[in-house]
Amino acid sequence: MDYEELSKVLKAISDPKRMKIIDLLSCGSLCACDVLDHFDFTQPTLSHHMKVLEKAGIVSVEKKSQWHYYTLKEDRVDSFRASLTELFASTETCICMKEESSSD
């Protein structure tokens, strides 16, 4: 498990507004203006939040004319989900057991 990458994603989604953005994007790609309709903040504030999510690799952006369309990166979401599953694994598959097995 890549703890650095997992931590980067967790930090990016730790903000409640970014969590809501991810929730909105889980329905499909959205234009920035459509995302803004769900918040009471300015476009520059949205840009900041989107840049954080983009740097963490969770969201991709596509510029079409003057509009920015945001999409969840499904492969990154799947990887994140798998890492969380591994992190909260049962005792049979926890890191302690893996280390004991490799020292045998």
CSV table of N, CA and C in Angstrom, one decimal:
chain,number,residue,atom,x,y,z
A,1,MET,N,0.9,-1.2,0.0
A,1,MET,CA,0.0,0.0,0.0
A,1,MET,C,0.9,1.2,0.0
A,2,ASP,N,0.5,2.2,-0.8
A,2,ASP,CA,1.3,3.5,-0.9
A,2,ASP,C,0.6,4.5,0.1
A,3,TYR,N,1.2,4.6,1.3
A,3,TYR,CA,0.7,5.4,2.3
A,3,TYR,C,0.7,6.9,2.0
A,4,GLU,N,1.7,7.3,1.2
A,4,GLU,CA,1.9,8.7,0.8
A,4,GLU,C,0.7,9.1,-0.1
A,5,GLU,N,0.4,8.2,-1.1
A,5,GLU,CA,-0.6,8.5,-2.0
A,5,GLU,C,-2.0,8.5,-1.3
A,6,LEU,N,-2.2,7.5,-0.5
A,6,LEU,CA,-3.4,7.4,0.3
A,6,LEU,C,-3.7,8.7,1.1
A,7,SER,N,-2.6,9.1,1.8
A,7,SER,CA,-2.7,10.3,2.6
A,7,SER,C,-3.0,11.5,1.8
A,8,LYS,N,-2.4,11.6,0.6
A,8,LYS,CA,-2.7,12.8,-0.3
A,8,LYS,C,-4.1,12.9,-0.6
A,9,VAL,N,-4.7,11.7,-1.0
A,9,VAL,CA,-6.2,11.7,-1.3
A,9,VAL,C,-7.0,12.0,-0.1
A,10,LEU,N,-6.7,11.4,1.0
A,10,LEU,CA,-7.5,11.7,2.3
A,10,LEU,C,-7.4,13.2,2.6
A,11,LYS,N,-6.3,13.8,2.5
A,11,LYS,CA,-6.2,15.2,2.8
A,11,LYS,C,-7.0,16.0,1.8
A,12,ALA,N,-7.0,15.7,0.6
A,12,ALA,CA,-7.8,16.4,-0.4
A,12,ALA,C,-9.3,16.3,-0.2
A,13,ILE,N,-9.8,15.1,0.3
A,13,ILE,CA,-11.2,15.0,0.5
A,13,ILE,C,-11.6,15.3,1.9
A,14,SER,N,-10.7,15.7,2.8
A,14,SER,CA,-11.1,16.0,4.2
A,14,SER,C,-12.0,17.2,4.3
A,15,ASP,N,-12.0,18.0,3.3
A,15,ASP,CA,-12.8,19.2,3.4
A,15,ASP,C,-14.3,18.9,3.0
A,16,PRO,N,-15.3,19.2,3.8
A,16,PRO,CA,-16.7,18.9,3.5
A,16,PRO,C,-17.2,19.4,2.2
A,17,LYS,N,-16.7,20.5,1.7
A,17,LYS,CA,-17.1,21.0,0.4
A,17,LYS,C,-16.5,20.2,-0.7
A,18,ARG,N,-15.3,19.7,-0.5
A,18,ARG,CA,-14.7,18.8,-1.5
A,18,ARG,C,-15.4,17.5,-1.5
A,19,MET,N,-15.8,17.0,-0.4
A,19,MET,CA,-16.6,15.8,-0.3
A,19,MET,C,-17.9,15.9,-1.1
A,20,LYS,N,-18.5,17.0,-0.9
A,20,LYS,CA,-19.8,17.3,-1.7
A,20,LYS,C,-19.5,17.3,-3.2
A,21,ILE,N,-18.4,18.0,-3.6
A,21,ILE,CA,-18.1,18.0,-5.0
A,21,ILE,C,-17.9,16.6,-5.5
A,22,ILE,N,-17.2,15.8,-4.8
A,22,ILE,CA,-17.0,14.4,-5.2
A,22,ILE,C,-18.3,13.7,-5.4
A,23,ASP,N,-19.2,13.9,-4.4
A,23,ASP,CA,-20.5,13.3,-4.4
A,23,ASP,C,-21.3,13.7,-5.7
A,24,LEU,N,-21.2,15.0,-6.0
A,24,LEU,CA,-21.9,15.5,-7.2
A,24,LEU,C,-21.3,14.9,-8.5
A,25,LEU,N,-20.0,14.8,-8.5
A,25,LEU,CA,-19.3,14.2,-9.7
A,25,LEU,C,-19.5,12.7,-9.8
A,26,SER,N,-19.9,12.1,-8.7
A,26,SER,CA,-20.2,10.6,-8.8
A,26,SER,C,-21.4,10.3,-9.7
A,27,CYS,N,-22.2,11.4,-10.0
A,27,CYS,CA,-23.3,11.2,-10.9
A,27,CYS,C,-22.9,11.4,-12.4
A,28,GLY,N,-21.7,11.9,-12.6
A,28,GLY,CA,-21.2,12.2,-14.0
A,28,GLY,C,-20.5,13.5,-14.1
A,29,SER,N,-19.9,13.8,-15.2
A,29,SER,CA,-19.2,15.0,-15.5
A,29,SER,C,-20.1,16.2,-15.3
A,30,LEU,N,-19.5,17.3,-14.8
A,30,LEU,CA,-20.3,18.5,-14.6
A,30,LEU,C,-19.4,19.7,-15.0
A,31,CYS,N,-20.1,20.7,-15.5
A,31,CYS,CA,-19.5,22.0,-15.8
A,31,CYS,C,-19.3,22.7,-14.4
A,32,ALA,N,-18.3,23.5,-14.4
A,32,ALA,CA,-18.0,24.3,-13.1
A,32,ALA,C,-19.3,25.1,-12.7
A,33,CYS,N,-20.0,25.7,-13.7
A,33,CYS,CA,-21.2,26.4,-13.4
A,33,CYS,C,-22.2,25.6,-12.7
A,34,ASP,N,-22.3,24.3,-13.1
A,34,ASP,CA,-23.3,23.4,-12.5
A,34,ASP,C,-22.9,23.0,-11.1
A,35,VAL,N,-21.6,22.9,-10.9
A,35,VAL,CA,-21.1,22.6,-9.5
A,35,VAL,C,-21.4,23.8,-8.6
A,36,LEU,N,-21.1,25.0,-9.1
A,36,LEU,CA,-21.3,26.2,-8.3
A,36,LEU,C,-22.7,26.4,-7.9
A,37,ASP,N,-23.7,25.9,-8.6
A,37,ASP,CA,-25.1,26.0,-8.3
A,37,ASP,C,-25.4,25.3,-6.9
A,38,HIS,N,-24.5,24.4,-6.4
A,38,HIS,CA,-24.8,23.7,-5.2
A,38,HIS,C,-24.1,24.3,-4.0
A,39,PHE,N,-23.4,25.5,-4.2
A,39,PHE,CA,-22.6,26.1,-3.1
A,39,PHE,C,-22.9,27.6,-3.1
A,40,ASP,N,-22.5,28.1,-1.9
A,40,ASP,CA,-22.6,29.5,-1.7
A,40,ASP,C,-21.2,30.1,-1.6
A,41,PHE,N,-20.4,29.9,-2.6
A,41,PHE,CA,-19.1,30.5,-2.7
A,41,PHE,C,-18.8,30.9,-4.1
A,42,THR,N,-17.7,31.6,-4.3
A,42,THR,CA,-17.4,32.2,-5.6
A,42,THR,C,-16.7,31.2,-6.5
A,43,GLN,N,-16.6,31.6,-7.8
A,43,GLN,CA,-15.9,30.8,-8.8
A,43,GLN,C,-14.4,30.6,-8.4
A,44,PRO,N,-13.7,31.6,-8.0
A,44,PRO,CA,-12.3,31.4,-7.6
A,44,PRO,C,-12.2,30.4,-6.4
A,45,THR,N,-13.1,30.4,-5.5
A,45,THR,CA,-13.1,29.4,-4.4
A,45,THR,C,-13.3,28.0,-5.0
A,46,LEU,N,-14.2,27.9,-5.9
A,46,LEU,CA,-14.4,26.6,-6.6
A,46,LEU,C,-13.2,26.1,-7.3
A,47,SER,N,-12.5,27.0,-8.0
A,47,SER,CA,-11.3,26.7,-8.7
A,47,SER,C,-10.2,26.2,-7.7
A,48,HIS,N,-10.1,26.8,-6.5
A,48,HIS,CA,-9.2,26.3,-5.5
A,48,HIS,C,-9.5,24.9,-5.1
A,49,HIS,N,-10.8,24.6,-4.8
A,49,HIS,CA,-11.2,23.2,-4.4
A,49,HIS,C,-10.9,22.2,-5.5
A,50,MET,N,-11.2,22.6,-6.7
A,50,MET,CA,-11.0,21.7,-7.9
A,50,MET,C,-9.5,21.5,-8.1
A,51,LYS,N,-8.7,22.5,-7.9
A,51,LYS,CA,-7.2,22.3,-8.1
A,51,LYS,C,-6.7,21.3,-7.1
A,52,VAL,N,-7.2,21.4,-5.8
A,52,VAL,CA,-6.8,20.4,-4.8
A,52,VAL,C,-7.2,19.0,-5.2
A,53,LEU,N,-8.4,18.8,-5.7
A,53,LEU,CA,-8.8,17.5,-6.1
A,53,LEU,C,-8.1,17.0,-7.3
A,54,GLU,N,-7.8,17.9,-8.2
A,54,GLU,CA,-7.0,17.6,-9.4
A,54,GLU,C,-5.6,17.2,-9.1
A,55,LYS,N,-4.9,17.9,-8.2
A,55,LYS,CA,-3.6,17.6,-7.8
A,55,LYS,C,-3.5,16.2,-7.1
A,56,ALA,N,-4.6,15.9,-6.4
A,56,ALA,CA,-4.6,14.6,-5.7
A,56,ALA,C,-4.9,13.4,-6.7
A,57,GLY,N,-5.2,13.8,-7.9
A,57,GLY,CA,-5.5,12.8,-8.9
A,57,GLY,C,-6.9,12.2,-8.9
A,58,ILE,N,-7.8,12.9,-8.2
A,58,ILE,CA,-9.2,12.4,-8.1
A,58,ILE,C,-10.1,12.9,-9.2
A,59,VAL,N,-9.8,14.1,-9.7
A,59,VAL,CA,-10.6,14.7,-10.7
A,59,VAL,C,-9.8,15.1,-11.9
A,60,SER,N,-10.4,14.9,-13.1
A,60,SER,CA,-9.8,15.5,-14.3
A,60,SER,C,-10.6,16.6,-14.8
A,61,VAL,N,-9.9,17.5,-15.5
A,61,VAL,CA,-10.6,18.7,-16.1
A,61,VAL,C,-10.5,18.7,-17.6
A,62,GLU,N,-11.5,19.1,-18.2
A,62,GLU,CA,-11.5,19.3,-19.7
A,62,GLU,C,-12.1,20.6,-20.0
A,63,LYS,N,-11.3,21.4,-20.7
A,63,LYS,CA,-11.8,22.7,-21.1
A,63,LYS,C,-12.4,22.7,-22.5
A,64,LYS,N,-13.7,23.1,-22.5
A,64,LYS,CA,-14.4,23.2,-23.8
A,64,LYS,C,-14.8,24.6,-23.9
A,65,SER,N,-14.2,25.3,-24.9
A,65,SER,CA,-14.5,26.7,-25.1
A,65,SER,C,-14.1,27.5,-23.8
A,66,GLN,N,-15.1,28.2,-23.2
A,66,GLN,CA,-14.8,28.9,-22.0
A,66,GLN,C,-15.2,28.1,-20.7
A,67,TRP,N,-15.7,26.9,-20.9
A,67,TRP,CA,-16.2,26.1,-19.8
A,67,TRP,C,-15.2,25.0,-19.4
A,68,HIS,N,-15.2,24.8,-18.1
A,68,HIS,CA,-14.4,23.7,-17.5
A,68,HIS,C,-15.3,22.6,-17.1
A,69,TYR,N,-15.1,21.4,-17.6
A,69,TYR,CA,-15.9,20.2,-17.2
A,69,TYR,C,-15.0,19.3,-16.3
A,70,TYR,N,-15.6,18.9,-15.2
A,70,TYR,CA,-14.9,18.1,-14.2
A,70,TYR,C,-15.5,16.7,-14.2
A,71,THR,N,-14.6,15.7,-14.1
A,71,THR,CA,-14.9,14.3,-14.0
A,71,THR,C,-14.1,13.6,-13.0
A,72,LEU,N,-14.8,12.6,-12.3
A,72,LEU,CA,-14.0,11.8,-11.3
A,72,LEU,C,-13.2,10.8,-12.2
A,73,LYS,N,-11.9,10.6,-11.7
A,73,LYS,CA,-11.1,9.6,-12.4
A,73,LYS,C,-11.4,8.3,-11.7
A,74,GLU,N,-12.1,7.5,-12.4
A,74,GLU,CA,-12.6,6.2,-11.9
A,74,GLU,C,-11.5,5.3,-11.5
A,75,ASP,N,-10.4,5.2,-12.2
A,75,ASP,CA,-9.3,4.3,-11.8
A,75,ASP,C,-8.7,4.7,-10.5
A,76,ARG,N,-8.6,6.0,-10.3
A,76,ARG,CA,-8.1,6.5,-9.0
A,76,ARG,C,-9.1,6.3,-7.9
A,77,VAL,N,-10.3,6.5,-8.1
A,77,VAL,CA,-11.4,6.2,-7.1
A,77,VAL,C,-11.3,4.7,-6.7
A,78,ASP,N,-11.2,3.8,-7.7
A,78,ASP,CA,-11.2,2.4,-7.5
A,78,ASP,C,-9.9,2.0,-6.7
A,79,SER,N,-8.8,2.6,-7.0
A,79,SER,CA,-7.6,2.4,-6.3
A,79,SER,C,-7.7,2.9,-4.8
A,80,PHE,N,-8.3,4.0,-4.6
A,80,PHE,CA,-8.5,4.6,-3.3
A,80,PHE,C,-9.4,3.7,-2.5
A,81,ARG,N,-10.5,3.2,-3.1
A,81,ARG,CA,-11.4,2.3,-2.4
A,81,ARG,C,-10.7,1.0,-2.0
A,82,ALA,N,-9.9,0.5,-2.9
A,82,ALA,CA,-9.1,-0.7,-2.6
A,82,ALA,C,-8.1,-0.5,-1.4
A,83,SER,N,-7.5,0.7,-1.4
A,83,SER,CA,-6.5,1.0,-0.4
A,83,SER,C,-7.2,1.1,1.0
A,84,LEU,N,-8.4,1.7,1.0
A,84,LEU,CA,-9.2,1.8,2.3
A,84,LEU,C,-9.6,0.4,2.7
A,85,THR,N,-10.0,-0.4,1.8
A,85,THR,CA,-10.4,-1.8,2.2
A,85,THR,C,-9.2,-2.5,2.8
A,86,GLU,N,-8.1,-2.3,2.2
A,86,GLU,CA,-6.8,-3.0,2.7
A,86,GLU,C,-6.5,-2.4,4.1
A,87,LEU,N,-6.6,-1.1,4.2
A,87,LEU,CA,-6.2,-0.4,5.5
A,87,LEU,C,-7.1,-0.9,6.6
A,88,PHE,N,-8.4,-1.1,6.4
A,88,PHE,CA,-9.3,-1.5,7.4
A,88,PHE,C,-9.6,-3.0,7.3
A,89,ALA,N,-8.6,-3.8,6.8
A,89,ALA,CA,-8.8,-5.2,6.6
A,89,ALA,C,-8.9,-6.0,7.9
A,90,SER,N,-9.4,-7.2,7.8
A,90,SER,CA,-9.6,-8.0,9.0
A,90,SER,C,-8.2,-8.4,9.5
A,91,THR,N,-8.2,-9.0,10.7
A,91,THR,CA,-6.9,-9.3,11.3
A,91,THR,C,-6.1,-10.3,10.5
A,92,GLU,N,-6.7,-11.2,9.7
A,92,GLU,CA,-6.0,-12.2,9.0
A,92,GLU,C,-5.1,-11.6,7.9
A,93,THR,N,-5.5,-10.4,7.4
A,93,THR,CA,-4.8,-9.8,6.3
A,93,THR,C,-4.1,-8.5,6.7
A,94,CYS,N,-4.0,-8.2,8.0
A,94,CYS,CA,-3.4,-7.0,8.4
A,94,CYS,C,-1.9,-7.0,8.2
A,95,ILE,N,-1.3,-5.8,8.3
A,95,ILE,CA,0.1,-5.7,8.0
A,95,ILE,C,1.0,-6.5,9.0
A,96,CYS,N,0.5,-6.7,10.2
A,96,CYS,CA,1.2,-7.4,11.3
A,96,CYS,C,1.4,-8.9,10.8
A,97,MET,N,0.3,-9.5,10.3
A,97,MET,CA,0.4,-10.9,9.9
A,97,MET,C,1.3,-11.0,8.6
A,98,LYS,N,1.2,-10.0,7.7
A,98,LYS,CA,2.1,-10.1,6.6
A,98,LYS,C,3.5,-10.1,6.9
A,99,GLU,N,3.9,-9.2,7.9
A,99,GLU,CA,5.3,-9.1,8.3
A,99,GLU,C,5.7,-10.4,9.0
A,100,GLU,N,4.9,-11.0,9.8
A,100,GLU,CA,5.2,-12.3,10.5
A,100,GLU,C,5.4,-13.4,9.4
A,101,SER,N,4.6,-13.4,8.4
A,101,SER,CA,4.7,-14.5,7.4
A,101,SER,C,6.0,-14.3,6.6
A,102,SER,N,6.4,-13.1,6.3
A,102,SER,CA,7.6,-12.9,5.5
A,102,SER,C,8.9,-13.2,6.3
A,103,SER,N,8.8,-13.2,7.6
A,103,SER,CA,10.0,-13.4,8.4
A,103,SER,C,10.2,-14.9,8.7
A,104,ASP,N,9.2,-15.8,8.3
A,104,ASP,CA,9.3,-17.2,8.5
A,104,ASP,C,10.3,-17.9,7.6
